[in-house]
Short mmCIF file of C-alpha atoms and ligand atoms in Angstrom, two decimals:
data_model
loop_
_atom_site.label_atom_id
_atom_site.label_comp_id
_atom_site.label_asym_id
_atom_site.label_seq_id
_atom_site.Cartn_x
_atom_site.Cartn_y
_atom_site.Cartn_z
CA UNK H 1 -12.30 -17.33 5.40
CA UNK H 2 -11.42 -15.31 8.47
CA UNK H 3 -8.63 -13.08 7.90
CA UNK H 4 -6.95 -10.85 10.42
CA UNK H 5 -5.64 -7.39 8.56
CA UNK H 6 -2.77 -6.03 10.50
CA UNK H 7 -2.91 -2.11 9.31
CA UNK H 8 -6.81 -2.55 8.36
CA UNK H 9 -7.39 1.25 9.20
CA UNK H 10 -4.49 2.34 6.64
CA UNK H 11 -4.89 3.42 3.19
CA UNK H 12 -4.75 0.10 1.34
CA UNK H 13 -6.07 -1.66 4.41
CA UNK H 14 -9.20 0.19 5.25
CA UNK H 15 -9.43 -0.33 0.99
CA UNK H 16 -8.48 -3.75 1.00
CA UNK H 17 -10.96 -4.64 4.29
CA UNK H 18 -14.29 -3.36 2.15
CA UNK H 19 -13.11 -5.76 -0.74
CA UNK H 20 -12.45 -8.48 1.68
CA UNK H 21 -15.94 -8.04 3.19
CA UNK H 22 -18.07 -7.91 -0.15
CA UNK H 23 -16.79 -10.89 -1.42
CA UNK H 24 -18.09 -12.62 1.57
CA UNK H 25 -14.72 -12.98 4.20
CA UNK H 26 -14.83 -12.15 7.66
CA UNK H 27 -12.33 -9.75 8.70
CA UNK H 28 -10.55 -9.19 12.02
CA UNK H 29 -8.36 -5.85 12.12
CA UNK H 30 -5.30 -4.67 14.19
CA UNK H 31 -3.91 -1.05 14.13
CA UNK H 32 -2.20 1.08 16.81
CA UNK H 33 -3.71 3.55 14.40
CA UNK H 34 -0.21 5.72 14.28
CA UNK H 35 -0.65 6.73 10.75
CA UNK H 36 -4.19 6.65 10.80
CA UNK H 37 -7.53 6.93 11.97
CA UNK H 38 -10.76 4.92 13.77
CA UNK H 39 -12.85 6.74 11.85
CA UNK H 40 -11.25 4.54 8.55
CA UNK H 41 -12.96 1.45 10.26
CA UNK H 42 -16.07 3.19 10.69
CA UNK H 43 -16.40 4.41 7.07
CA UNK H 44 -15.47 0.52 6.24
CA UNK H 45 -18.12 -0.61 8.39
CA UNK H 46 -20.59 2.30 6.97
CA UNK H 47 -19.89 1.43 2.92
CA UNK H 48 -20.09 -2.56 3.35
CA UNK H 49 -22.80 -2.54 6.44
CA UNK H 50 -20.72 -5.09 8.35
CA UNK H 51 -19.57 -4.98 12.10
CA UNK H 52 -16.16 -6.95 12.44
CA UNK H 53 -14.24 -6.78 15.59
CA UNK H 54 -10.75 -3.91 15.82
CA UNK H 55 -8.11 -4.12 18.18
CA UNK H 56 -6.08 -0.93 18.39
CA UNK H 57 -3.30 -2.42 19.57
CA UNK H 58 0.45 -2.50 18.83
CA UNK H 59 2.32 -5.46 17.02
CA UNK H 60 5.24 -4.93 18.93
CA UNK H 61 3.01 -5.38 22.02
CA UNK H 62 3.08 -9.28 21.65
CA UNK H 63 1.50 -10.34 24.57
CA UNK H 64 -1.91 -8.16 23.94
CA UNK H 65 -1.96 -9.05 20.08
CA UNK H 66 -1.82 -12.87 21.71
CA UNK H 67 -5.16 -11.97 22.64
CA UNK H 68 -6.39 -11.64 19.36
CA UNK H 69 -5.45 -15.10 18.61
CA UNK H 70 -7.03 -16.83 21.57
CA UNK H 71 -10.51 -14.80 20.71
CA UNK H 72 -10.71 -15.34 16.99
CA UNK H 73 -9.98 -18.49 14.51
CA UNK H 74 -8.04 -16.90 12.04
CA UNK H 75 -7.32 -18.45 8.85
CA UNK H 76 -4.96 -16.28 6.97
CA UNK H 77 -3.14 -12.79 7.95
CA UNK H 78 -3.17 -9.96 5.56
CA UNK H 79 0.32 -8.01 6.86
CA UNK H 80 0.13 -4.46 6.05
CA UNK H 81 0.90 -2.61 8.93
CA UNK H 82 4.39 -0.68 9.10
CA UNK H 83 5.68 2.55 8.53
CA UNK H 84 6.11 3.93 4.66
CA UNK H 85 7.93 7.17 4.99
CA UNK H 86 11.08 6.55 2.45
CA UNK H 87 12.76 9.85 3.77
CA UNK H 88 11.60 9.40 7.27
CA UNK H 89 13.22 6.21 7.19
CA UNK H 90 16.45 7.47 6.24
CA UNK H 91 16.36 9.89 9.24
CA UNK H 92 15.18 7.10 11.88
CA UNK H 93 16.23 3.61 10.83
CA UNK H 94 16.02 2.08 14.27
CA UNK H 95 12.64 3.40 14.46
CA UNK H 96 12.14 1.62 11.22
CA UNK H 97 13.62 -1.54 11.39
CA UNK H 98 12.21 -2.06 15.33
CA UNK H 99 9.09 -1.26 14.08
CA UNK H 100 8.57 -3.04 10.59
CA UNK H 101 10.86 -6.01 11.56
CA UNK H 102 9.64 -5.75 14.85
CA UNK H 103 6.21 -6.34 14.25
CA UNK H 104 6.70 -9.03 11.60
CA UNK H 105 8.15 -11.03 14.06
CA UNK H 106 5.89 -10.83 16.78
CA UNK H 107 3.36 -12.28 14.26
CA UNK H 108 4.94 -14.88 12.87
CA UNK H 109 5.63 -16.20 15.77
CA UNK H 110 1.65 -15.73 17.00
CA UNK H 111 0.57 -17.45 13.45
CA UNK H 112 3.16 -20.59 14.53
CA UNK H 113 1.98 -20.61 17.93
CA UNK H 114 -2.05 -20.89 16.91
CA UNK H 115 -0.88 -22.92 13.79
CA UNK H 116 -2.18 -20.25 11.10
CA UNK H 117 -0.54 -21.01 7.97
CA UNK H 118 -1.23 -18.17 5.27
CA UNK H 119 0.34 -14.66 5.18
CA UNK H 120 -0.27 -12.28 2.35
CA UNK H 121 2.52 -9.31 2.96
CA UNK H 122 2.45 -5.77 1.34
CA UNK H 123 6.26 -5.36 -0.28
CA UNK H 124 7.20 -2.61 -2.78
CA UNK H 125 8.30 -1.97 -6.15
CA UNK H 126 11.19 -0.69 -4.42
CA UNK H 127 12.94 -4.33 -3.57
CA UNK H 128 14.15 -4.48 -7.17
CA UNK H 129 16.66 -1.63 -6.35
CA UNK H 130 17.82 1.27 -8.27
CA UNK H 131 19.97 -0.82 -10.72
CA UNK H 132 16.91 -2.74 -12.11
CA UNK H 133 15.95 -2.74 -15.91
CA UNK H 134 12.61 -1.64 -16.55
CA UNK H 135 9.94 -2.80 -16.49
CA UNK H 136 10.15 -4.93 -13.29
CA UNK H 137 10.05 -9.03 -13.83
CA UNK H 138 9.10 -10.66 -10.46
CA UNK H 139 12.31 -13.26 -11.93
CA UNK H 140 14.85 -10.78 -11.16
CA UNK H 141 16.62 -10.68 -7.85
CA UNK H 142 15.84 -8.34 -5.20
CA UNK H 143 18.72 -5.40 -5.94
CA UNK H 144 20.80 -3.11 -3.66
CA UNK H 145 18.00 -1.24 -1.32
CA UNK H 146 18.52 2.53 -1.89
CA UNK H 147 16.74 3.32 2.42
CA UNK H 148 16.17 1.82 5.57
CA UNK H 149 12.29 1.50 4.11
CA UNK H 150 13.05 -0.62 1.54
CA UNK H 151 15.88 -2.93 2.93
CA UNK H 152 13.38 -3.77 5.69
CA UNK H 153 10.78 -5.12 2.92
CA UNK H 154 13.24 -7.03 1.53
CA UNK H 155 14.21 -8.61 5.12
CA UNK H 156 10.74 -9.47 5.60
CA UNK H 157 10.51 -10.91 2.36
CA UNK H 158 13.43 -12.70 3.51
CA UNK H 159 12.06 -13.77 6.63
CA UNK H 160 8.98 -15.13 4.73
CA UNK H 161 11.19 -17.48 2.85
CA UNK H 162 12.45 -18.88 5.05
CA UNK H 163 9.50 -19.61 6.69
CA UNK H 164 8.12 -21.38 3.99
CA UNK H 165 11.11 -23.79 3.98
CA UNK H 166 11.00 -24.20 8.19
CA UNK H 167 7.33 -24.90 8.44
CA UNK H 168 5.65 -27.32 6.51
CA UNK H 169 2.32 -26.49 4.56
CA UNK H 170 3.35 -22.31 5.08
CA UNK H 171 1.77 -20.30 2.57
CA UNK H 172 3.61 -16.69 1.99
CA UNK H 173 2.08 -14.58 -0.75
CA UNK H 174 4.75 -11.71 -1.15
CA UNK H 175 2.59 -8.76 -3.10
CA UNK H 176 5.03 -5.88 -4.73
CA UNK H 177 3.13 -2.94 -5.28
CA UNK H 178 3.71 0.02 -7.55
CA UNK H 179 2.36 3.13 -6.88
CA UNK H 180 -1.59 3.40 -5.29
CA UNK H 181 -3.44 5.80 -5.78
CA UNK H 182 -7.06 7.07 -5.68
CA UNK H 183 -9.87 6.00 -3.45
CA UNK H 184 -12.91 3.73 -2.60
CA UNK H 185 -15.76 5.35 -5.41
CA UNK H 186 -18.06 6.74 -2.28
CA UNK H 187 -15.55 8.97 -1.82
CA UNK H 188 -15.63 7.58 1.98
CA UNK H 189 -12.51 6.08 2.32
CA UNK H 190 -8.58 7.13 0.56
CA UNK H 191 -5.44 8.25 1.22
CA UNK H 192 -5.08 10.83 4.70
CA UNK H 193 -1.53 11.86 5.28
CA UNK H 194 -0.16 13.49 7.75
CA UNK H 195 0.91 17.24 6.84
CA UNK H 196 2.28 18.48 3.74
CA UNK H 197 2.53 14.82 1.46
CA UNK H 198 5.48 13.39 0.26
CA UNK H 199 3.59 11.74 -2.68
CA UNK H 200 2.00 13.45 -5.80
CA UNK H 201 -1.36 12.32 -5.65
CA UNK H 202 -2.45 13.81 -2.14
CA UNK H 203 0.04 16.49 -3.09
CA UNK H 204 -1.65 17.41 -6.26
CA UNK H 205 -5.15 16.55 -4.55
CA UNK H 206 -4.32 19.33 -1.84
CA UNK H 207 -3.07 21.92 -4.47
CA UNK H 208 -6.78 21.29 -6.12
CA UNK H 209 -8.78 22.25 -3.21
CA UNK H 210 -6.81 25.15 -2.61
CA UNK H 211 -5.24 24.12 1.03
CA UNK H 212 -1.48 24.20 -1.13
CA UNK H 213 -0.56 26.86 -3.53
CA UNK H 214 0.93 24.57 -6.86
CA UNK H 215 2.37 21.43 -7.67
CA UNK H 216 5.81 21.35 -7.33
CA UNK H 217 7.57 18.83 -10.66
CA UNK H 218 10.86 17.39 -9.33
CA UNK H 219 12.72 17.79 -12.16
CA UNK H 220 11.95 17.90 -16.12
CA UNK H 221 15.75 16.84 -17.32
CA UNK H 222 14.87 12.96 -17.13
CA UNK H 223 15.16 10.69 -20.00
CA UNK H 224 11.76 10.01 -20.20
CA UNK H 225 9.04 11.33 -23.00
CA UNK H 226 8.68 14.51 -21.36
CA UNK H 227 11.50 15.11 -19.03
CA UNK H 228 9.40 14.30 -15.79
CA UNK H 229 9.55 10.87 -13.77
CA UNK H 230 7.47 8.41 -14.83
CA UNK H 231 5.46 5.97 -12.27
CA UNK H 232 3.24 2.77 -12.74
CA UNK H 233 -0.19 4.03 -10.81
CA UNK H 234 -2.95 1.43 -10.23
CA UNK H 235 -5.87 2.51 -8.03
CA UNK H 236 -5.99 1.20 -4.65
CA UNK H 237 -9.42 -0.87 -5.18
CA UNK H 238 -7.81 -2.86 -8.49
CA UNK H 239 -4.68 -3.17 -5.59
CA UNK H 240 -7.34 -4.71 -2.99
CA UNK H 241 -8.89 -6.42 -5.37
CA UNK H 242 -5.59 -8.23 -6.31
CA UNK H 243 -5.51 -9.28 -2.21
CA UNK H 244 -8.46 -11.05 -2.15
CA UNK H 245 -7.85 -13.04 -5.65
CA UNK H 246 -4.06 -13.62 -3.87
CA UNK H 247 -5.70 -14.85 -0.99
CA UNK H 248 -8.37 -17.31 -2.54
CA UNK H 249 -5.96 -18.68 -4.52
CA UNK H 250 -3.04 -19.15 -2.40
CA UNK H 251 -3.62 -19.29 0.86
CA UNK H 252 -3.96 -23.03 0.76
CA UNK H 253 -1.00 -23.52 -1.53
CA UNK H 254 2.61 -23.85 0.63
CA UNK H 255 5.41 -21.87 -1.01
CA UNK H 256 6.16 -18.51 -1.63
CA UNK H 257 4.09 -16.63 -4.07
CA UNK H 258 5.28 -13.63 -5.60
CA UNK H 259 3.78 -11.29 -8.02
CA UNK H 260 3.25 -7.56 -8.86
CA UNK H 261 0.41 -5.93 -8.28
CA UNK H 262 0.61 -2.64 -10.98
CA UNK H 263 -0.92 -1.44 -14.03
CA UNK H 264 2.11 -2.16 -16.59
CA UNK H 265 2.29 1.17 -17.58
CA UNK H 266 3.45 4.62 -16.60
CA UNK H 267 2.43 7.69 -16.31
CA UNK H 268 4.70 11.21 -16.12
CA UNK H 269 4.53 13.95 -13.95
CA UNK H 270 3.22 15.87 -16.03
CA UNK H 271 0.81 13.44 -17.22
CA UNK H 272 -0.56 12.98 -13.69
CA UNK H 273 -1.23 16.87 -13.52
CA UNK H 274 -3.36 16.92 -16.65
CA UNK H 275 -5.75 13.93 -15.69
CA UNK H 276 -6.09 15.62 -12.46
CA UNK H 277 -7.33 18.84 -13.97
CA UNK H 278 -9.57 17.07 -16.25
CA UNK H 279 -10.90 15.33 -12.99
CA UNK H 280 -11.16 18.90 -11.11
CA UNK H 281 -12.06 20.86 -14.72
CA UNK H 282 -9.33 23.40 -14.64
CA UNK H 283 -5.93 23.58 -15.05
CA UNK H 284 -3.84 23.11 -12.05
CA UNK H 285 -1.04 25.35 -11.50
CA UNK H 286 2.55 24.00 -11.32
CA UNK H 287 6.05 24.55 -10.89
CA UNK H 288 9.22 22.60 -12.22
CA UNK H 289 11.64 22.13 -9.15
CA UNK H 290 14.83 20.24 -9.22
CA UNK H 291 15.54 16.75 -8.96
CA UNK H 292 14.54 15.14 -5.46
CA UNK H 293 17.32 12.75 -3.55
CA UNK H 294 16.95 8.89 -4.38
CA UNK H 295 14.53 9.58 -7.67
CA UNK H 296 14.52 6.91 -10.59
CA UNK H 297 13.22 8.42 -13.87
CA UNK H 298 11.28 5.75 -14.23
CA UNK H 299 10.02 1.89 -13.51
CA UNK H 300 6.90 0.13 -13.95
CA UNK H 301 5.63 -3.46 -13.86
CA UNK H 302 5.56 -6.18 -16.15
CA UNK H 303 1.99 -7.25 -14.65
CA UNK H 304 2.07 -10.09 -17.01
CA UNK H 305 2.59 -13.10 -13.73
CA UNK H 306 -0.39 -11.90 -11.80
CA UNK H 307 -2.21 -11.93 -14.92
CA UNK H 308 -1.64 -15.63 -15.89
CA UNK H 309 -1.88 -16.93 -12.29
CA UNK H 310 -4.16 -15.06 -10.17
CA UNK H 311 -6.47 -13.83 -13.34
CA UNK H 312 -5.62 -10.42 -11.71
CA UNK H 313 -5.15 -7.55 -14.15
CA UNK H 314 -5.75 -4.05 -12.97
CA UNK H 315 -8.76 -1.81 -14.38
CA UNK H 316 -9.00 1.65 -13.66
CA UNK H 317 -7.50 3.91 -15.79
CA UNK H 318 -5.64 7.03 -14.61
CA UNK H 319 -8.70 9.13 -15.13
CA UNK H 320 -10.72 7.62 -12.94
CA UNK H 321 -7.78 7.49 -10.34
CA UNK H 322 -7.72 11.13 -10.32
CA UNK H 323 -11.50 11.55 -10.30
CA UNK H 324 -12.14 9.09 -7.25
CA UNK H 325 -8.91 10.59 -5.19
CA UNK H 326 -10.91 14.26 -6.33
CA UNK H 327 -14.31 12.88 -4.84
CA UNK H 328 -12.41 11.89 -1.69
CA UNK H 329 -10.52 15.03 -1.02
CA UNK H 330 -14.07 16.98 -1.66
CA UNK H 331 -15.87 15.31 0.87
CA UNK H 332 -13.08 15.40 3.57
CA UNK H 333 -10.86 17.93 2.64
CA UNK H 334 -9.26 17.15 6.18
CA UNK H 335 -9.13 13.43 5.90
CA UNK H 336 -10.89 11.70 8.77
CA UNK H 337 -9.37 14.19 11.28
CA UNK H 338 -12.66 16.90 11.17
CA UNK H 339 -15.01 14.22 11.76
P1 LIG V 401 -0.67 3.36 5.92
O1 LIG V 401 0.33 4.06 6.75
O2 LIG V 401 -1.90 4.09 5.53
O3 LIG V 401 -1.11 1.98 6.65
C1 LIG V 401 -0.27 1.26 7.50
C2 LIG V 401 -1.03 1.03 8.80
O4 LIG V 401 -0.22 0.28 9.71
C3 LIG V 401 -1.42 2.33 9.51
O5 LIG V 401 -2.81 2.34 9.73
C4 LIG V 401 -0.62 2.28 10.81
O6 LIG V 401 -1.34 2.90 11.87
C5 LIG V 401 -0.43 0.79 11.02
N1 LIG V 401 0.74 0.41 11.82
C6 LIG V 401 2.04 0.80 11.65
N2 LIG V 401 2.81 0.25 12.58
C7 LIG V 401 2.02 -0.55 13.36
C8 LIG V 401 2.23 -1.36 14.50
N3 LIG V 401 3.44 -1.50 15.05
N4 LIG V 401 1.17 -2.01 15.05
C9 LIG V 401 -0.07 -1.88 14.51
N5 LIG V 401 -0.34 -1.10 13.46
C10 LIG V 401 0.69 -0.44 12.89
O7 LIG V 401 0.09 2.80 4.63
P2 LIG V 401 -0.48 2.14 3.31
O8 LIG V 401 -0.19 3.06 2.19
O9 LIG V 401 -1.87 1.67 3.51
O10 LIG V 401 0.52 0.92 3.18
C11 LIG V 401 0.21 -0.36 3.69
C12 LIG V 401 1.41 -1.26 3.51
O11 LIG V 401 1.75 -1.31 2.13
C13 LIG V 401 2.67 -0.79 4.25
O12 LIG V 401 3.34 -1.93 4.74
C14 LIG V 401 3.48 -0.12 3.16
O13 LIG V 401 4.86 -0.15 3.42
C15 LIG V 401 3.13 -0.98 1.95
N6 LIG V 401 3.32 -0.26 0.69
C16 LIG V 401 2.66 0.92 0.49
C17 LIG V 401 2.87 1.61 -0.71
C18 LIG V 401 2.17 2.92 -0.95
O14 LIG V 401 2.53 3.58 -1.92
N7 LIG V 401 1.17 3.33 -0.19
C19 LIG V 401 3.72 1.09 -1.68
C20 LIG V 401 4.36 -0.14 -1.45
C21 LIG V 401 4.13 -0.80 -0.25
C1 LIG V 402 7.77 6.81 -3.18
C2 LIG V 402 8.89 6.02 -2.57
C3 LIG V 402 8.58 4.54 -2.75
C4 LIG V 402 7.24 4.22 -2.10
C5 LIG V 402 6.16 5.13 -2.72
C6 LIG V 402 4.84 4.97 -2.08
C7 LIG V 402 10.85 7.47 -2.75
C8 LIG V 402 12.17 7.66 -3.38
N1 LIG V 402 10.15 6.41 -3.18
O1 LIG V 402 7.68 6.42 -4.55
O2 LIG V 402 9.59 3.74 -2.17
O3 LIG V 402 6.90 2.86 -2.30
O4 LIG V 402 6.56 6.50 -2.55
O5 LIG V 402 4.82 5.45 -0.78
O6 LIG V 402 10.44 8.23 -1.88
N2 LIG V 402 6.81 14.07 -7.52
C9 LIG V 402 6.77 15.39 -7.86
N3 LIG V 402 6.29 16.28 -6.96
C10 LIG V 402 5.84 15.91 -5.73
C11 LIG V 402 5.88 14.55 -5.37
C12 LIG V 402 6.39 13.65 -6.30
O7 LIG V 402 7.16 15.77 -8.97
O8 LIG V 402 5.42 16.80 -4.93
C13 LIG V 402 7.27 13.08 -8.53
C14 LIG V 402 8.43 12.22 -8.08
O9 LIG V 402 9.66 12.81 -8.43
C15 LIG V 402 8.15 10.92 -8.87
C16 LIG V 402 6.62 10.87 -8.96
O10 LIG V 402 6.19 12.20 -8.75
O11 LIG V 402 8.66 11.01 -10.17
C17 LIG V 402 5.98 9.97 -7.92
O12 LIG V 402 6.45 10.32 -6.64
P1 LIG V 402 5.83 9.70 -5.30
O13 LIG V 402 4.36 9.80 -5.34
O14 LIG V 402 6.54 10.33 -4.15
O15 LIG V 402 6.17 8.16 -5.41
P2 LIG V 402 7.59 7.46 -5.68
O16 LIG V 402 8.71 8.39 -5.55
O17 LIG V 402 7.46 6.69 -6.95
#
């Protein structure tokens, strides 16, 4: 097939486009590259030894990503690009909602318009809402969103419905992850934020090399078994791996199709900071904080759907999460930026 990857030079993208490539696709891939870097397609192109064409253009820009259409038969669209900021989100919800509803519009209306008929779309744990009873069951409704972030997945996944009940033989495969983590095994590719990170992992990544001074725990008075949040990880090549099984399987199936993509298990805090120093061989230095604004103690997924549908289960344990997100942040301690 030949899929177009909106957000191909993102974390889960750029992960998502090698997977996509070794099991024999064709890829297309459009980024304004706002959160992220060229160099991501380069590295893509460098691990799988495959050209494929990149437009670094906008979404919102409609009449240049029409051009993408009228050069390439695409087959199926592989939605990730948006913004992911939770707390940024909260502070700029216009900029949000323009840009994550924005965008989703602009290509839907491109994939009617050149009569593409497959969308795979990266939602979140986070559509289940704060009220949610753990672990998550794709059967349960979509719950109160608790930021601007999250109520704009659940629009789109909205938007994707009804889709699939306006245009006859539409395919939407709505994909909820948990939390990713980790990075392609070469140690080429992962996760390059932009200053200090909001998330652990490149958190606790950055306090290894030395560039931060210690891990800072938000909070150790949860009900959980050690008093520290607890989160479902799942590495970000068992996520892409999921998007290609999604893909082959669905694409060519009308409806919606929704399923978690997580490990089914969590991991605390504190449980994250020990596999890490196993990975780095020392223990990493860390700090209990208080609690930080909008925090559930915990949630992870019942992965049991994907499992019996797709054959999808993820693999990697949290060991080697730590140790390929380690390998990453040793060769480019910098991300892609000192390249
Ligand atoms: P990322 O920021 O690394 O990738 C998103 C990409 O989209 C970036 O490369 C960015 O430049 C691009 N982009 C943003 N707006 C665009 C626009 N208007 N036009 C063209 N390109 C645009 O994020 P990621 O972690 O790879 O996440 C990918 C998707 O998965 C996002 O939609 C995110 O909300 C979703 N998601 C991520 C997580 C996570 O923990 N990383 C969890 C749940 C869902
Ligand atoms: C956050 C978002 C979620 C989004 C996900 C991936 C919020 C409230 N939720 O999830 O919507 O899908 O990122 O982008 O922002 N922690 C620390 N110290 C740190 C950082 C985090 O102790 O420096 C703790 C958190 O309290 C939490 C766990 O580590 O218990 C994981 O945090 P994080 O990596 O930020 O992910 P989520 O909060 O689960």
């Amino acid at each position: 097939m030949k899929i177009l990857v909106t957000g191909g030079a993102g974390f889960i993208g750029s992960h998502t486009c090698v997977e996509l490539l070794e099991a024999g696709h064709d890829i297309v891939v459009v980024d304004n590259l706002v959160n992220s870097s060229r160099k991501a397609i380069e590295a893509v192109q460098g691990i799988t030894g495959r050209k494929f064409p990149f437009y670094e253009y906008d979404l919102l820009d409609k009449a240049a990503c029409k051009e993408i259409f009228e050069q390439n038969t695409i087959d199926a669209v592989i939605h990730f690009a948006g913004l992911k900021a939770v707390g940024e989100s909260v502070e700029k919800p216009l900029l949000y909602y323009r840009n994550n509803l924005g965008s989703t519009l602009n290509l839907l209306e491109l994939m009617r318009d050149y009569s593409v008929n497959s969308i795979v779309f990266s939602s979140s744990a986070t559509v289940y809402g704060a009220e949610a009873s753990i672990p998550y069951v794709e059967s349960m409704p979509r719950g109160k969103a608790t930021s601007p972030y999250g109520a704009s997945k659940q629009m789109i996944e909205q938007m994707l419905e009804d889709q699939v009940v306006a245009e006859a033989g539409f395919s939407a495969v709505l994909l909820r992850y948990f939390n990713p983590i980790g990075a392609h095994e070469s140690g080429e590719i992962g996760e390059d934020p932009n200053g200090i990170p909001n998330n652990l992992l490149p958190y606790v990544a950055q306090v290894a090399s030395g560039k931060l001074e210690q891990i800072g725990v938000f909070g150790n008075d949860y009900p959980t078994r050690d008093g520290t949040g607890v989160r479902d990880y799942i590495h970000v090549t068992d996520l892409a791996r999921g998007h290609v099984v999604a893909l082959e399987k669905k694409a060519a199936q009308p409806g919606v199709h929704l399923y978690n993509l997580g490990a089914g298990r969590g991991y605390s805090v504190l449980e994250v900071v020990d596999a890490f120093s196993t990975a780095v061989g020392r223990k990493l230095p860390y700090k209990i904080m208080p609690r930080r604004a909008g925090d559930l103690p915990e949630y992870y997924a019942d992965p049991v759907k994907a499992k019996n549908e797709l054959g999808w289960q993820s693999e990697y344990d949290i060991g080697r999460m730590c140790a390929d997100t380690w390998r990453w942040q040793q060769k480019h301690p910098n991300g892609f930026e000192e390249e």
